[in-house]
mmCIF file with all atom_site columns, C-alpha atoms and ligand atoms in Angstrom:
data_model
loop_
_atom_site.group_PDB
_atom_site.id
_atom_site.type_symbol
_atom_site.label_atom_id
_atom_site.label_alt_id
_atom_site.label_comp_id
_atom_site.label_asym_id
_atom_site.label_entity_id
_atom_site.label_seq_id
_atom_site.pdbx_PDB_ins_code
_atom_site.Cartn_x
_atom_site.Cartn_y
_atom_site.Cartn_z
_atom_site.occupancy
_atom_site.B_iso_or_equiv
_atom_site.pdbx_formal_charge
_atom_site.auth_seq_id
_atom_site.auth_comp_id
_atom_site.auth_asym_id
_atom_site.auth_atom_id
_atom_site.pdbx_PDB_model_num
ATOM   1   C  CA  . UNK W 1 1   ? 0.000   0.000  0.000   1.00 86.00 ? 240 UNK W CA  1
ATOM   2   C  CA  . UNK W 1 2   ? 1.310   3.415  -0.971  1.00 94.00 ? 241 UNK W CA  1
ATOM   3   C  CA  . UNK W 1 3   ? 0.105   6.843  0.060   1.00 97.00 ? 242 UNK W CA  1
ATOM   4   C  CA  . UNK W 1 4   ? -0.204  8.837  -3.140  1.00 98.00 ? 243 UNK W CA  1
ATOM   5   C  CA  . UNK W 1 5   ? 0.564   12.520 -3.564  1.00 97.00 ? 244 UNK W CA  1
ATOM   6   C  CA  . UNK W 1 6   ? -2.610  14.546 -4.008  1.00 98.00 ? 245 UNK W CA  1
ATOM   7   C  CA  . UNK W 1 7   ? -2.449  16.936 -6.947  1.00 98.00 ? 246 UNK W CA  1
ATOM   8   C  CA  . UNK W 1 8   ? -3.259  20.574 -6.229  1.00 97.00 ? 247 UNK W CA  1
ATOM   9   C  CA  . UNK W 1 9   ? -5.130  23.392 -7.946  1.00 97.00 ? 248 UNK W CA  1
ATOM   10  C  CA  . UNK W 1 10  ? -3.013  24.712 -10.817 1.00 95.00 ? 249 UNK W CA  1
ATOM   11  C  CA  . UNK W 1 11  ? -1.854  21.270 -12.013 1.00 97.00 ? 250 UNK W CA  1
ATOM   12  C  CA  . UNK W 1 12  ? -2.994  20.438 -15.552 1.00 98.00 ? 251 UNK W CA  1
ATOM   13  C  CA  . UNK W 1 13  ? -4.264  16.952 -14.666 1.00 98.00 ? 252 UNK W CA  1
ATOM   14  C  CA  . UNK W 1 14  ? -7.104  18.524 -12.628 1.00 98.00 ? 253 UNK W CA  1
ATOM   15  C  CA  . UNK W 1 15  ? -8.281  20.642 -15.575 1.00 98.00 ? 254 UNK W CA  1
ATOM   16  C  CA  . UNK W 1 16  ? -8.401  17.937 -18.233 1.00 97.00 ? 255 UNK W CA  1
ATOM   17  C  CA  . UNK W 1 17  ? -11.535 15.831 -18.827 1.00 98.00 ? 256 UNK W CA  1
ATOM   18  C  CA  . UNK W 1 18  ? -10.750 12.203 -18.003 1.00 98.00 ? 257 UNK W CA  1
ATOM   19  C  CA  . UNK W 1 19  ? -11.076 9.212  -20.337 1.00 98.00 ? 258 UNK W CA  1
ATOM   20  C  CA  . UNK W 1 20  ? -13.393 6.267  -19.586 1.00 98.00 ? 259 UNK W CA  1
ATOM   21  C  CA  . UNK W 1 21  ? -11.844 3.372  -17.660 1.00 98.00 ? 260 UNK W CA  1
ATOM   22  C  CA  . UNK W 1 22  ? -11.176 0.248  -19.699 1.00 96.00 ? 261 UNK W CA  1
ATOM   23  C  CA  . UNK W 1 23  ? -11.497 -2.449 -17.032 1.00 95.00 ? 262 UNK W CA  1
ATOM   24  C  CA  . UNK W 1 24  ? -9.911  -5.208 -19.132 1.00 94.00 ? 263 UNK W CA  1
ATOM   25  C  CA  . UNK W 1 25  ? -6.934  -3.060 -19.958 1.00 94.00 ? 264 UNK W CA  1
ATOM   26  C  CA  . UNK W 1 26  ? -6.412  -2.054 -16.330 1.00 94.00 ? 265 UNK W CA  1
ATOM   27  C  CA  . UNK W 1 27  ? -6.476  -5.652 -15.098 1.00 93.00 ? 266 UNK W CA  1
ATOM   28  C  CA  . UNK W 1 28  ? -4.506  -6.112 -11.881 1.00 93.00 ? 267 UNK W CA  1
ATOM   29  C  CA  . UNK W 1 29  ? -3.590  -2.443 -11.702 1.00 96.00 ? 268 UNK W CA  1
ATOM   30  C  CA  . UNK W 1 30  ? -7.105  -1.502 -10.619 1.00 97.00 ? 269 UNK W CA  1
ATOM   31  C  CA  . UNK W 1 31  ? -7.216  -3.303 -7.229  1.00 97.00 ? 270 UNK W CA  1
ATOM   32  C  CA  . UNK W 1 32  ? -3.807  -1.896 -6.358  1.00 97.00 ? 271 UNK W CA  1
ATOM   33  C  CA  . UNK W 1 33  ? -4.774  1.630  -7.402  1.00 98.00 ? 272 UNK W CA  1
ATOM   34  C  CA  . UNK W 1 34  ? -8.026  1.433  -5.407  1.00 98.00 ? 273 UNK W CA  1
ATOM   35  C  CA  . UNK W 1 35  ? -6.202  0.229  -2.309  1.00 98.00 ? 274 UNK W CA  1
ATOM   36  C  CA  . UNK W 1 36  ? -3.808  3.177  -2.587  1.00 98.00 ? 275 UNK W CA  1
ATOM   37  C  CA  . UNK W 1 37  ? -6.631  5.650  -3.230  1.00 98.00 ? 276 UNK W CA  1
ATOM   38  C  CA  . UNK W 1 38  ? -8.614  4.476  -0.178  1.00 98.00 ? 277 UNK W CA  1
ATOM   39  C  CA  . UNK W 1 39  ? -5.523  4.671  2.024   1.00 98.00 ? 278 UNK W CA  1
ATOM   40  C  CA  . UNK W 1 40  ? -4.654  8.128  0.689   1.00 98.00 ? 279 UNK W CA  1
ATOM   41  C  CA  . UNK W 1 41  ? -8.194  9.437  1.172   1.00 97.00 ? 280 UNK W CA  1
ATOM   42  C  CA  . UNK W 1 42  ? -8.542  8.100  4.724   1.00 96.00 ? 281 UNK W CA  1
ATOM   43  C  CA  . UNK W 1 43  ? -5.064  9.384  5.673   1.00 97.00 ? 282 UNK W CA  1
ATOM   44  C  CA  . UNK W 1 44  ? -6.251  12.952 5.125   1.00 95.00 ? 283 UNK W CA  1
ATOM   45  C  CA  . UNK W 1 45  ? -9.808  12.328 6.416   1.00 94.00 ? 284 UNK W CA  1
ATOM   46  C  CA  . UNK W 1 46  ? -11.373 12.944 3.017   1.00 95.00 ? 285 UNK W CA  1
ATOM   47  C  CA  . UNK W 1 47  ? -14.845 11.748 2.038   1.00 97.00 ? 286 UNK W CA  1
ATOM   48  C  CA  . UNK W 1 48  ? -14.028 11.404 -1.649  1.00 98.00 ? 287 UNK W CA  1
ATOM   49  C  CA  . UNK W 1 49  ? -11.092 11.184 -4.023  1.00 98.00 ? 288 UNK W CA  1
ATOM   50  C  CA  . UNK W 1 50  ? -10.998 11.201 -7.823  1.00 98.00 ? 289 UNK W CA  1
ATOM   51  C  CA  . UNK W 1 51  ? -8.290  9.696  -10.022 1.00 98.00 ? 290 UNK W CA  1
ATOM   52  C  CA  . UNK W 1 52  ? -7.106  13.100 -11.373 1.00 98.00 ? 291 UNK W CA  1
ATOM   53  C  CA  . UNK W 1 53  ? -6.290  13.967 -7.752  1.00 98.00 ? 292 UNK W CA  1
ATOM   54  C  CA  . UNK W 1 54  ? -3.684  11.222 -7.794  1.00 98.00 ? 293 UNK W CA  1
ATOM   55  C  CA  . UNK W 1 55  ? -2.421  12.246 -11.241 1.00 98.00 ? 294 UNK W CA  1
ATOM   56  C  CA  . UNK W 1 56  ? -4.510  9.972  -13.480 1.00 98.00 ? 295 UNK W CA  1
ATOM   57  C  CA  . UNK W 1 57  ? -6.977  11.223 -16.077 1.00 98.00 ? 296 UNK W CA  1
ATOM   58  C  CA  . UNK W 1 58  ? -9.339  8.249  -15.887 1.00 98.00 ? 297 UNK W CA  1
ATOM   59  C  CA  . UNK W 1 59  ? -13.024 8.218  -14.893 1.00 98.00 ? 298 UNK W CA  1
ATOM   60  C  CA  . UNK W 1 60  ? -12.674 6.664  -11.466 1.00 98.00 ? 299 UNK W CA  1
ATOM   61  C  CA  . UNK W 1 61  ? -13.580 8.070  -8.037  1.00 98.00 ? 300 UNK W CA  1
ATOM   62  C  CA  . UNK W 1 62  ? -14.011 6.696  -4.546  1.00 98.00 ? 301 UNK W CA  1
ATOM   63  C  CA  . UNK W 1 63  ? -16.447 8.000  -1.940  1.00 98.00 ? 302 UNK W CA  1
ATOM   64  C  CA  . UNK W 1 64  ? -17.066 7.213  1.720   1.00 98.00 ? 303 UNK W CA  1
ATOM   65  C  CA  . UNK W 1 65  ? -19.211 9.761  3.557   1.00 97.00 ? 304 UNK W CA  1
ATOM   66  C  CA  . UNK W 1 66  ? -19.603 7.346  6.514   1.00 94.00 ? 305 UNK W CA  1
ATOM   67  C  CA  . UNK W 1 67  ? -23.390 7.454  6.945   1.00 91.00 ? 306 UNK W CA  1
ATOM   68  C  CA  . UNK W 1 68  ? -24.233 7.077  10.649  1.00 90.00 ? 307 UNK W CA  1
ATOM   69  C  CA  . UNK W 1 69  ? -20.516 6.800  11.374  1.00 91.00 ? 308 UNK W CA  1
ATOM   70  C  CA  . UNK W 1 70  ? -20.140 3.504  9.538   1.00 94.00 ? 309 UNK W CA  1
ATOM   71  C  CA  . UNK W 1 71  ? -17.957 2.967  6.462   1.00 93.00 ? 310 UNK W CA  1
ATOM   72  C  CA  . UNK W 1 72  ? -19.725 2.820  3.105   1.00 95.00 ? 311 UNK W CA  1
ATOM   73  C  CA  . UNK W 1 73  ? -17.146 2.436  0.372   1.00 97.00 ? 312 UNK W CA  1
ATOM   74  C  CA  . UNK W 1 74  ? -18.406 3.391  -3.056  1.00 98.00 ? 313 UNK W CA  1
ATOM   75  C  CA  . UNK W 1 75  ? -16.304 2.834  -6.171  1.00 98.00 ? 314 UNK W CA  1
ATOM   76  C  CA  . UNK W 1 76  ? -17.473 4.943  -9.107  1.00 98.00 ? 315 UNK W CA  1
ATOM   77  C  CA  . UNK W 1 77  ? -16.166 3.768  -12.459 1.00 98.00 ? 316 UNK W CA  1
ATOM   78  C  CA  . UNK W 1 78  ? -17.384 5.689  -15.533 1.00 98.00 ? 317 UNK W CA  1
ATOM   79  C  CA  . UNK W 1 79  ? -20.131 7.315  -13.419 1.00 98.00 ? 318 UNK W CA  1
ATOM   80  C  CA  . UNK W 1 80  ? -23.043 9.303  -14.783 1.00 98.00 ? 319 UNK W CA  1
ATOM   81  C  CA  . UNK W 1 81  ? -25.593 11.492 -13.060 1.00 98.00 ? 320 UNK W CA  1
ATOM   82  C  CA  . UNK W 1 82  ? -28.950 10.272 -14.366 1.00 98.00 ? 321 UNK W CA  1
ATOM   83  C  CA  . UNK W 1 83  ? -31.185 12.720 -12.478 1.00 98.00 ? 322 UNK W CA  1
ATOM   84  C  CA  . UNK W 1 84  ? -30.953 15.803 -10.272 1.00 98.00 ? 323 UNK W CA  1
ATOM   85  C  CA  . UNK W 1 85  ? -33.508 17.293 -7.960  1.00 98.00 ? 324 UNK W CA  1
ATOM   86  C  CA  . UNK W 1 86  ? -33.765 20.402 -5.777  1.00 98.00 ? 325 UNK W CA  1
ATOM   87  C  CA  . UNK W 1 87  ? -31.051 22.863 -4.874  1.00 97.00 ? 326 UNK W CA  1
ATOM   88  C  CA  . UNK W 1 88  ? -28.764 23.448 -1.892  1.00 96.00 ? 327 UNK W CA  1
ATOM   89  C  CA  . UNK W 1 89  ? -26.251 26.182 -1.195  1.00 96.00 ? 328 UNK W CA  1
ATOM   90  C  CA  . UNK W 1 90  ? -23.593 24.922 1.170   1.00 95.00 ? 329 UNK W CA  1
ATOM   91  C  CA  . UNK W 1 91  ? -19.916 25.102 1.980   1.00 96.00 ? 330 UNK W CA  1
ATOM   92  C  CA  . UNK W 1 92  ? -17.532 22.813 0.148   1.00 97.00 ? 331 UNK W CA  1
ATOM   93  C  CA  . UNK W 1 93  ? -13.846 22.036 0.260   1.00 97.00 ? 332 UNK W CA  1
ATOM   94  C  CA  . UNK W 1 94  ? -11.455 19.832 -1.698  1.00 98.00 ? 333 UNK W CA  1
ATOM   95  C  CA  . UNK W 1 95  ? -8.259  17.905 -0.975  1.00 97.00 ? 334 UNK W CA  1
ATOM   96  C  CA  . UNK W 1 96  ? -6.740  19.606 -4.026  1.00 98.00 ? 335 UNK W CA  1
ATOM   97  C  CA  . UNK W 1 97  ? -7.430  23.040 -2.484  1.00 97.00 ? 336 UNK W CA  1
ATOM   98  C  CA  . UNK W 1 98  ? -6.293  22.650 1.132   1.00 96.00 ? 337 UNK W CA  1
ATOM   99  C  CA  . UNK W 1 99  ? -7.699  25.323 3.430   1.00 95.00 ? 338 UNK W CA  1
ATOM   100 C  CA  . UNK W 1 100 ? -10.073 26.744 0.812   1.00 97.00 ? 339 UNK W CA  1
ATOM   101 C  CA  . UNK W 1 101 ? -13.819 26.657 1.475   1.00 97.00 ? 340 UNK W CA  1
ATOM   102 C  CA  . UNK W 1 102 ? -16.699 28.326 -0.311  1.00 97.00 ? 341 UNK W CA  1
ATOM   103 C  CA  . UNK W 1 103 ? -20.446 28.080 -0.539  1.00 97.00 ? 342 UNK W CA  1
ATOM   104 C  CA  . UNK W 1 104 ? -21.700 26.860 -3.905  1.00 97.00 ? 343 UNK W CA  1
ATOM   105 C  CA  . UNK W 1 105 ? -24.954 25.659 -5.442  1.00 97.00 ? 344 UNK W CA  1
ATOM   106 C  CA  . UNK W 1 106 ? -25.539 21.943 -5.919  1.00 98.00 ? 345 UNK W CA  1
ATOM   107 C  CA  . UNK W 1 107 ? -28.511 19.751 -6.626  1.00 98.00 ? 346 UNK W CA  1
ATOM   108 C  CA  . UNK W 1 108 ? -29.975 18.525 -3.323  1.00 98.00 ? 347 UNK W CA  1
ATOM   109 C  CA  . UNK W 1 109 ? -30.578 15.007 -4.599  1.00 98.00 ? 348 UNK W CA  1
ATOM   110 C  CA  . UNK W 1 110 ? -28.909 13.108 -7.428  1.00 98.00 ? 349 UNK W CA  1
ATOM   111 C  CA  . UNK W 1 111 ? -29.152 9.652  -8.876  1.00 98.00 ? 350 UNK W CA  1
ATOM   112 C  CA  . UNK W 1 112 ? -25.880 8.117  -10.060 1.00 98.00 ? 351 UNK W CA  1
ATOM   113 C  CA  . UNK W 1 113 ? -25.162 5.159  -12.296 1.00 98.00 ? 352 UNK W CA  1
ATOM   114 C  CA  . UNK W 1 114 ? -21.680 3.634  -12.352 1.00 98.00 ? 353 UNK W CA  1
ATOM   115 C  CA  . UNK W 1 115 ? -19.682 0.410  -12.390 1.00 98.00 ? 354 UNK W CA  1
ATOM   116 C  CA  . UNK W 1 116 ? -18.019 -1.046 -9.315  1.00 98.00 ? 355 UNK W CA  1
ATOM   117 C  CA  . UNK W 1 117 ? -14.472 -2.429 -9.170  1.00 96.00 ? 356 UNK W CA  1
ATOM   118 C  CA  . UNK W 1 118 ? -15.645 -5.740 -10.659 1.00 95.00 ? 357 UNK W CA  1
ATOM   119 C  CA  . UNK W 1 119 ? -17.403 -4.012 -13.535 1.00 96.00 ? 358 UNK W CA  1
ATOM   120 C  CA  . UNK W 1 120 ? -20.893 -4.608 -12.104 1.00 97.00 ? 359 UNK W CA  1
ATOM   121 C  CA  . UNK W 1 121 ? -23.371 -1.795 -12.766 1.00 98.00 ? 360 UNK W CA  1
ATOM   122 C  CA  . UNK W 1 122 ? -24.973 -0.095 -9.759  1.00 98.00 ? 361 UNK W CA  1
ATOM   123 C  CA  . UNK W 1 123 ? -27.299 2.823  -9.260  1.00 98.00 ? 362 UNK W CA  1
ATOM   124 C  CA  . UNK W 1 124 ? -27.930 4.891  -6.151  1.00 98.00 ? 363 UNK W CA  1
ATOM   125 C  CA  . UNK W 1 125 ? -29.768 7.995  -5.076  1.00 98.00 ? 364 UNK W CA  1
ATOM   126 C  CA  . UNK W 1 126 ? -27.898 10.338 -2.765  1.00 97.00 ? 365 UNK W CA  1
ATOM   127 C  CA  . UNK W 1 127 ? -29.031 13.224 -0.599  1.00 96.00 ? 366 UNK W CA  1
ATOM   128 C  CA  . UNK W 1 128 ? -27.175 15.659 1.636   1.00 94.00 ? 367 UNK W CA  1
ATOM   129 C  CA  . UNK W 1 129 ? -23.428 15.035 1.886   1.00 95.00 ? 368 UNK W CA  1
ATOM   130 C  CA  . UNK W 1 130 ? -23.592 12.001 -0.414  1.00 97.00 ? 369 UNK W CA  1
ATOM   131 C  CA  . UNK W 1 131 ? -25.356 14.016 -3.147  1.00 98.00 ? 370 UNK W CA  1
ATOM   132 C  CA  . UNK W 1 132 ? -22.651 16.659 -2.908  1.00 97.00 ? 371 UNK W CA  1
ATOM   133 C  CA  . UNK W 1 133 ? -19.868 14.063 -2.954  1.00 98.00 ? 372 UNK W CA  1
ATOM   134 C  CA  . UNK W 1 134 ? -21.338 12.476 -6.091  1.00 98.00 ? 373 UNK W CA  1
ATOM   135 C  CA  . UNK W 1 135 ? -21.430 15.846 -7.879  1.00 98.00 ? 374 UNK W CA  1
ATOM   136 C  CA  . UNK W 1 136 ? -18.034 16.969 -6.577  1.00 98.00 ? 375 UNK W CA  1
ATOM   137 C  CA  . UNK W 1 137 ? -16.225 13.746 -7.526  1.00 98.00 ? 376 UNK W CA  1
ATOM   138 C  CA  . UNK W 1 138 ? -17.844 13.496 -10.965 1.00 98.00 ? 377 UNK W CA  1
ATOM   139 C  CA  . UNK W 1 139 ? -16.923 17.147 -11.586 1.00 98.00 ? 378 UNK W CA  1
ATOM   140 C  CA  . UNK W 1 140 ? -13.275 16.170 -11.035 1.00 98.00 ? 379 UNK W CA  1
ATOM   141 C  CA  . UNK W 1 141 ? -13.609 13.655 -13.884 1.00 98.00 ? 380 UNK W CA  1
ATOM   142 C  CA  . UNK W 1 142 ? -14.811 16.460 -16.137 1.00 98.00 ? 381 UNK W CA  1
ATOM   143 C  CA  . UNK W 1 143 ? -11.872 18.695 -15.185 1.00 98.00 ? 382 UNK W CA  1
ATOM   144 C  CA  . UNK W 1 144 ? -13.929 20.894 -12.853 1.00 98.00 ? 383 UNK W CA  1
ATOM   145 C  CA  . UNK W 1 145 ? -13.186 22.037 -9.295  1.00 98.00 ? 384 UNK W CA  1
ATOM   146 C  CA  . UNK W 1 146 ? -15.824 23.276 -6.865  1.00 98.00 ? 385 UNK W CA  1
ATOM   147 C  CA  . UNK W 1 147 ? -14.582 26.868 -7.175  1.00 98.00 ? 386 UNK W CA  1
ATOM   148 C  CA  . UNK W 1 148 ? -15.491 26.763 -10.874 1.00 97.00 ? 387 UNK W CA  1
ATOM   149 C  CA  . UNK W 1 149 ? -19.121 27.005 -9.713  1.00 97.00 ? 388 UNK W CA  1
ATOM   150 C  CA  . UNK W 1 150 ? -18.535 30.429 -8.127  1.00 97.00 ? 389 UNK W CA  1
ATOM   151 C  CA  . UNK W 1 151 ? -19.603 33.639 -9.776  1.00 96.00 ? 390 UNK W CA  1
ATOM   152 C  CA  . UNK W 1 152 ? -16.950 36.130 -10.891 1.00 96.00 ? 391 UNK W CA  1
ATOM   153 C  CA  . UNK W 1 153 ? -16.803 38.201 -7.692  1.00 95.00 ? 392 UNK W CA  1
ATOM   154 C  CA  . UNK W 1 154 ? -16.598 35.201 -5.351  1.00 95.00 ? 393 UNK W CA  1
ATOM   155 C  CA  . UNK W 1 155 ? -14.077 33.486 -7.600  1.00 96.00 ? 394 UNK W CA  1
ATOM   156 C  CA  . UNK W 1 156 ? -11.808 36.549 -7.456  1.00 96.00 ? 395 UNK W CA  1
ATOM   157 C  CA  . UNK W 1 157 ? -11.986 36.514 -3.675  1.00 95.00 ? 396 UNK W CA  1
ATOM   158 C  CA  . UNK W 1 158 ? -11.148 32.812 -3.523  1.00 96.00 ? 397 UNK W CA  1
ATOM   159 C  CA  . UNK W 1 159 ? -8.296  33.207 -6.015  1.00 96.00 ? 398 UNK W CA  1
ATOM   160 C  CA  . UNK W 1 160 ? -6.599  35.707 -3.713  1.00 96.00 ? 399 UNK W CA  1
ATOM   161 C  CA  . UNK W 1 161 ? -6.936  33.252 -0.802  1.00 96.00 ? 400 UNK W CA  1
ATOM   162 C  CA  . UNK W 1 162 ? -5.440  30.518 -3.009  1.00 96.00 ? 401 UNK W CA  1
ATOM   163 C  CA  . UNK W 1 163 ? -2.520  32.778 -3.891  1.00 96.00 ? 402 UNK W CA  1
ATOM   164 C  CA  . UNK W 1 164 ? -1.736  33.193 -0.186  1.00 96.00 ? 403 UNK W CA  1
ATOM   165 C  CA  . UNK W 1 165 ? -2.168  29.507 0.643   1.00 96.00 ? 404 UNK W CA  1
ATOM   166 C  CA  . UNK W 1 166 ? -0.355  27.986 -2.338  1.00 95.00 ? 405 UNK W CA  1
ATOM   167 C  CA  . UNK W 1 167 ? 3.174   28.304 -0.895  1.00 94.00 ? 406 UNK W CA  1
ATOM   168 C  CA  . UNK W 1 168 ? 2.056   26.110 2.057   1.00 94.00 ? 407 UNK W CA  1
ATOM   169 C  CA  . UNK W 1 169 ? 0.825   23.252 -0.184  1.00 94.00 ? 408 UNK W CA  1
ATOM   170 C  CA  . UNK W 1 170 ? 2.974   20.188 -0.831  1.00 84.00 ? 409 UNK W CA  1
HETATM 171 NI NI1 . NI  A 2 .   ? -12.233 17.565 -4.657  1.00 84.32 ? 737 NI  A NI1 1
#
């Protein structure tokens, strides 16, 4: 098991749309990558991690929002949002933007379709933190960060915070 370096805002891999995962091609590399991604995410107390955050432009994310304090590991391979409902405006952060938080709009409820690590299709509806994690982690696969949802004025404000924080990032 290896703790992976988490890429940070400003790195090209976070801006590029990711390519679909070819499960056959990945073969044995997938279980190893997933093990490393889980370990990396838990080591920094994250609730989600997308492949571009470990330097890979492939459509793979992991999520564990620990409903009722219990682990619930979700592997999202080639995920799609099939429906959205409602709207919430809440604070978000990201492991690729340490120390940066901002309130953004998200759908309150989303339904996601994806494959698991064995290639089996699954579908789930998420609300609250899970709904936000679904949208946040799928955004990463499309080359989007949560701050890209801010309007011009708020984005400017956040960019100046990022400028101050950047020298402290590793
Ligand atoms: Ni993130």
